[in-house]
Backbone as numpy.savetxt, mean C-alpha at the origin, in Angstrom:
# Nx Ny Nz CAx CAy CAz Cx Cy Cz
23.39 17.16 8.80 23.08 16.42 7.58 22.42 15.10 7.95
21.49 14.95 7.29 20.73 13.41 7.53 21.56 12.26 6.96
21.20 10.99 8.51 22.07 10.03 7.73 21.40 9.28 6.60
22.34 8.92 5.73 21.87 8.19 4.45 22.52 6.29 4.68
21.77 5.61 3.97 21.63 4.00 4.50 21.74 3.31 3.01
22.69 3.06 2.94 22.69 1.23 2.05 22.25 0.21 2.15
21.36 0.51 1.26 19.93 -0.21 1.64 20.22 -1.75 0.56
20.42 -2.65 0.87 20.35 -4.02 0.00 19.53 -3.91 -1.45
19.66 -4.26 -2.17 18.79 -4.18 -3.22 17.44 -5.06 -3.50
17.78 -6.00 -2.61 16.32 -7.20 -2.64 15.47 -6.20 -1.32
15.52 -5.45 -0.78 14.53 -4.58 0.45 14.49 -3.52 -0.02
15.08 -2.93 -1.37 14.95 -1.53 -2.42 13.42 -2.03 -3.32
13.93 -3.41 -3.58 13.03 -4.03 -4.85 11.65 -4.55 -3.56
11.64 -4.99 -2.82 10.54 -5.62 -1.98 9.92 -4.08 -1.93
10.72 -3.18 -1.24 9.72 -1.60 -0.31 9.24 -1.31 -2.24
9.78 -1.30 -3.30 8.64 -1.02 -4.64 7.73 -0.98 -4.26
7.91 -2.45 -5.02 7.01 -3.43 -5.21 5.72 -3.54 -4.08
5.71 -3.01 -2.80 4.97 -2.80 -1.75 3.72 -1.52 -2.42
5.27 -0.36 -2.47 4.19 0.75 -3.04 3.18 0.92 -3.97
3.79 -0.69 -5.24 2.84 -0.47 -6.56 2.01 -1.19 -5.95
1.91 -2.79 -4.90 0.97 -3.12 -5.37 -0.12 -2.57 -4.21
0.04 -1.60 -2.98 -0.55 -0.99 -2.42 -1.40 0.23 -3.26
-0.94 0.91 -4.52 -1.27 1.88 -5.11 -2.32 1.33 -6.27
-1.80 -0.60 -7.03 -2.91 -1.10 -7.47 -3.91 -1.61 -6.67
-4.06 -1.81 -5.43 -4.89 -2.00 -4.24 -5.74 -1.51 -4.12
-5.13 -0.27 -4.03 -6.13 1.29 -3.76 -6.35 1.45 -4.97
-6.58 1.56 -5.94 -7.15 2.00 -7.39 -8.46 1.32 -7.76
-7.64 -0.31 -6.89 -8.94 -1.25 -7.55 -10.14 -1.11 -6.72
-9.86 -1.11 -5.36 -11.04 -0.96 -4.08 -11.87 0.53 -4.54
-10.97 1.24 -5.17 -12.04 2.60 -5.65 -12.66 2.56 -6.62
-12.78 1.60 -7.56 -13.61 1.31 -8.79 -14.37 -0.05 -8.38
-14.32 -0.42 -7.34 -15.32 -1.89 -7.02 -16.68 -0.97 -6.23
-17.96 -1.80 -6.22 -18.94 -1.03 -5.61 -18.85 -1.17 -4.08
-19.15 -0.28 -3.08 -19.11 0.02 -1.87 -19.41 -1.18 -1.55
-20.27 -2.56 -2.01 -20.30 -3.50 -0.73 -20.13 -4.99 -1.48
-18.75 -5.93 -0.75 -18.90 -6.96 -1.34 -19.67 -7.80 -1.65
-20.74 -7.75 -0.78 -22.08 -8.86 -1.18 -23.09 -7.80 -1.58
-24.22 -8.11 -2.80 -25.12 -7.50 -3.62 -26.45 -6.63 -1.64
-26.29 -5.61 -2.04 -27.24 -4.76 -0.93 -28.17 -3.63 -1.61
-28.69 -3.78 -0.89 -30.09 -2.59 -0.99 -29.28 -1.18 -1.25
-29.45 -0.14 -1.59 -28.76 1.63 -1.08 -29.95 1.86 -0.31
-29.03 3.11 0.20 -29.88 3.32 1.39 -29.13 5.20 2.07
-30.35 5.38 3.03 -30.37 7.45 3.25 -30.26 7.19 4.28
-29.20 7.80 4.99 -29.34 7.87 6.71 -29.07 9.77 6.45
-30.51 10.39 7.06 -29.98 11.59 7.46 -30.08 12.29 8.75
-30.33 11.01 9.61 -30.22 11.24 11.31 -29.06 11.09 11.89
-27.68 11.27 11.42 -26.65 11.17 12.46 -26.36 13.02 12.24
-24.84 13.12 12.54 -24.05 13.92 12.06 -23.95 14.24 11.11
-23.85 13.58 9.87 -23.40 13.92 8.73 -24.48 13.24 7.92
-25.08 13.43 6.83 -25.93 12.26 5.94 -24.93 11.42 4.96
-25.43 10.19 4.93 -24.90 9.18 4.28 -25.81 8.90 3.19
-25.27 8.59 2.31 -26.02 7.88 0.84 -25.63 6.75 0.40
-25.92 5.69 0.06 -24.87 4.65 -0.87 -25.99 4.35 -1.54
-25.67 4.14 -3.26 -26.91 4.00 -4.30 -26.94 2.05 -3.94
-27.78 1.50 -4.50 -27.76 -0.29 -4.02 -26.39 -0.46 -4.68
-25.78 -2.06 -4.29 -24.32 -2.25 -4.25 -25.08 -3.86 -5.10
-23.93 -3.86 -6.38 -24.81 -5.43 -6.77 -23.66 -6.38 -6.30
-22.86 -5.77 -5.52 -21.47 -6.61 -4.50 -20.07 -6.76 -6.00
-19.52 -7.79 -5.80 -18.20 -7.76 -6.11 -18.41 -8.99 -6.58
-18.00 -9.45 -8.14 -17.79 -10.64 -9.03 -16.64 -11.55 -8.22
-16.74 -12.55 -8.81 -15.97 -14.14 -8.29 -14.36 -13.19 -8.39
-14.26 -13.09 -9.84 -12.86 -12.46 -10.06 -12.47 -11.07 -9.72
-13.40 -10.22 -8.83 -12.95 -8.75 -8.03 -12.43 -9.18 -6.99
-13.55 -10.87 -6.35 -12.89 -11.01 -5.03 -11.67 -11.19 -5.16
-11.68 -12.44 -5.93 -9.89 -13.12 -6.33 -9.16 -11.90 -6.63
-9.09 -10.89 -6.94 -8.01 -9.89 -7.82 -7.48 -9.31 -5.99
-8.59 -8.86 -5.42 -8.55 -7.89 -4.47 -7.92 -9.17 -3.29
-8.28 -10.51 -2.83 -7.35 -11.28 -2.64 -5.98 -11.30 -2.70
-5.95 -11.39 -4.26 -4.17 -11.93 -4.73 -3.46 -10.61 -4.26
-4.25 -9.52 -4.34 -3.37 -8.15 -4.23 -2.91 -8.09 -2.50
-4.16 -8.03 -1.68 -3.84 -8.25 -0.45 -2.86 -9.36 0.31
-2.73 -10.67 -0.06 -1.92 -11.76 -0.21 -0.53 -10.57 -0.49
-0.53 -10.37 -1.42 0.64 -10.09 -1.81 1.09 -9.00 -1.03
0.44 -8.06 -0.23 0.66 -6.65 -0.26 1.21 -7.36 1.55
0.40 -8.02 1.96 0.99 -8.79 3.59 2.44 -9.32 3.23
2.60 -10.02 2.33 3.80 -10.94 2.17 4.82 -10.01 1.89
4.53 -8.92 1.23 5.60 -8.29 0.82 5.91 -7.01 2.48
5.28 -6.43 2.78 5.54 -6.12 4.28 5.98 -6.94 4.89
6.02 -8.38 5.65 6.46 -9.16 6.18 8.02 -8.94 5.73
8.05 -9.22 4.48 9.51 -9.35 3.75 10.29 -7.90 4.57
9.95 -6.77 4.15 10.14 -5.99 4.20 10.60 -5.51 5.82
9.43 -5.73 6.63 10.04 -5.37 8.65 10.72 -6.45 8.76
10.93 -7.56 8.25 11.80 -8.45 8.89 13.16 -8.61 8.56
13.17 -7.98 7.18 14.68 -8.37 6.28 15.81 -8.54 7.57
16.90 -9.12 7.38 18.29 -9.29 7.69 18.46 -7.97 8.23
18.48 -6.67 6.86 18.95 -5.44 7.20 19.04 -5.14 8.71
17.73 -4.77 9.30 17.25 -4.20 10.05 17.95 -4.66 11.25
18.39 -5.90 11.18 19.39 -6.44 12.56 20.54 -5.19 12.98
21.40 -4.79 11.75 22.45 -4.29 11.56 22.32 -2.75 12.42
20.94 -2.00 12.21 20.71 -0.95 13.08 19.82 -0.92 14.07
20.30 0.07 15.44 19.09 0.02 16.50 18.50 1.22 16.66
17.45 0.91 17.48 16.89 2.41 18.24 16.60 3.27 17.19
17.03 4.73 17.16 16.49 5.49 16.61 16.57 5.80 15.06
18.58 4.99 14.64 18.80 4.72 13.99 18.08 3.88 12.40
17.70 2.91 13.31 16.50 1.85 12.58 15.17 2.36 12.22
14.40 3.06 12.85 13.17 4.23 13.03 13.51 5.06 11.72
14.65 5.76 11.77 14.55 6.78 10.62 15.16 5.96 9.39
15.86 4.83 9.66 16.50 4.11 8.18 14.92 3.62 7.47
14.15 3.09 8.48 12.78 3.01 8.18 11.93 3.93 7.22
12.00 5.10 7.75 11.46 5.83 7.29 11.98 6.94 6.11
13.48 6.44 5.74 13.91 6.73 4.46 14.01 5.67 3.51
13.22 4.46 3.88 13.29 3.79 2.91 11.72 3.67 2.18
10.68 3.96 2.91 9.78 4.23 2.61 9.61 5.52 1.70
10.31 6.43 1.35 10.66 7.17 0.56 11.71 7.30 -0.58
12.60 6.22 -0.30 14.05 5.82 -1.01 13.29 6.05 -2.77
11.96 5.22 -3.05 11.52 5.73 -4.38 11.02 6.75 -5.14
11.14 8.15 -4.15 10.78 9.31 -4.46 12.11 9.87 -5.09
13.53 9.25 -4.40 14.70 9.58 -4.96 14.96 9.27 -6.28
14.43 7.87 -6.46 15.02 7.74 -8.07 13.81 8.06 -9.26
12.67 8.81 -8.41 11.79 8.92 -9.46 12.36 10.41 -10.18
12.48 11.38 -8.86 12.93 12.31 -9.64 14.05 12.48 -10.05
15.36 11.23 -9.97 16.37 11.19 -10.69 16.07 10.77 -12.07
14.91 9.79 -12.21 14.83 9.73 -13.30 14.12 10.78 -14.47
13.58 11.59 -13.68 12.80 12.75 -14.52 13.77 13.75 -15.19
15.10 14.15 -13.89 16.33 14.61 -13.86 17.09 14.37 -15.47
17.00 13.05 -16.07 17.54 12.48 -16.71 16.93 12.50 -17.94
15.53 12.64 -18.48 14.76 13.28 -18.95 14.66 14.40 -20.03
């Protein structure tokens, strides 16, 4: 049976909060145009593979700032997260997999909450 970890609730709420704002991160970088400063498009069909990108008119004052505050946040909250207190408490291989069930710990209460539903 796999071991299971009591996980603090401020490193339950930080590992979230990681996932949303990594998932609003990635949502936003896929609706901004391929290049932050305004560029030409352009055909490369001499490598391996052909490339296309149509011209890029770059990224507004407030895409930079958004995609900023998100990144800001998305470092600070990892920091929080490998460093917590917790992690003192277990070693070695122990710590590795408490790791890596906490990075999943929100798959548990999503489908508890569907459960409930």
């Amino acid at each position: 049976m796999a071991a299971t970890y009591d996980f603090p609730s401020d490193l339950l709420a930080g590992q979230e909060e990681l996932h949303q704002v990594r998932a609003e991160l990635s949502a936003l970088l896929k609706r901004l145009p391929w290049s932050v400063e305004p560029l030409d498009g352009f055909s490369d069909e001499g490598g391996w593979r052909k490339i296309e990108r149509p011209a890029s008119p770059g990224w507004t004052e407030d895409e930079q700032a958004e995609v900023d505050k998100l990144r800001r946040r998305e470092h600070e909250l990892a920091v929080f997260v490998s460093t917590h207190r917790y992690w003192a408490e277990l070693t070695g291989a122990d710590r590795v997999h408490a790791r890596s069930q906490l990075k999943h710990a929100h798959e548990g209460t999503a489908d508890a909450a569907q459960d409930g539903q």
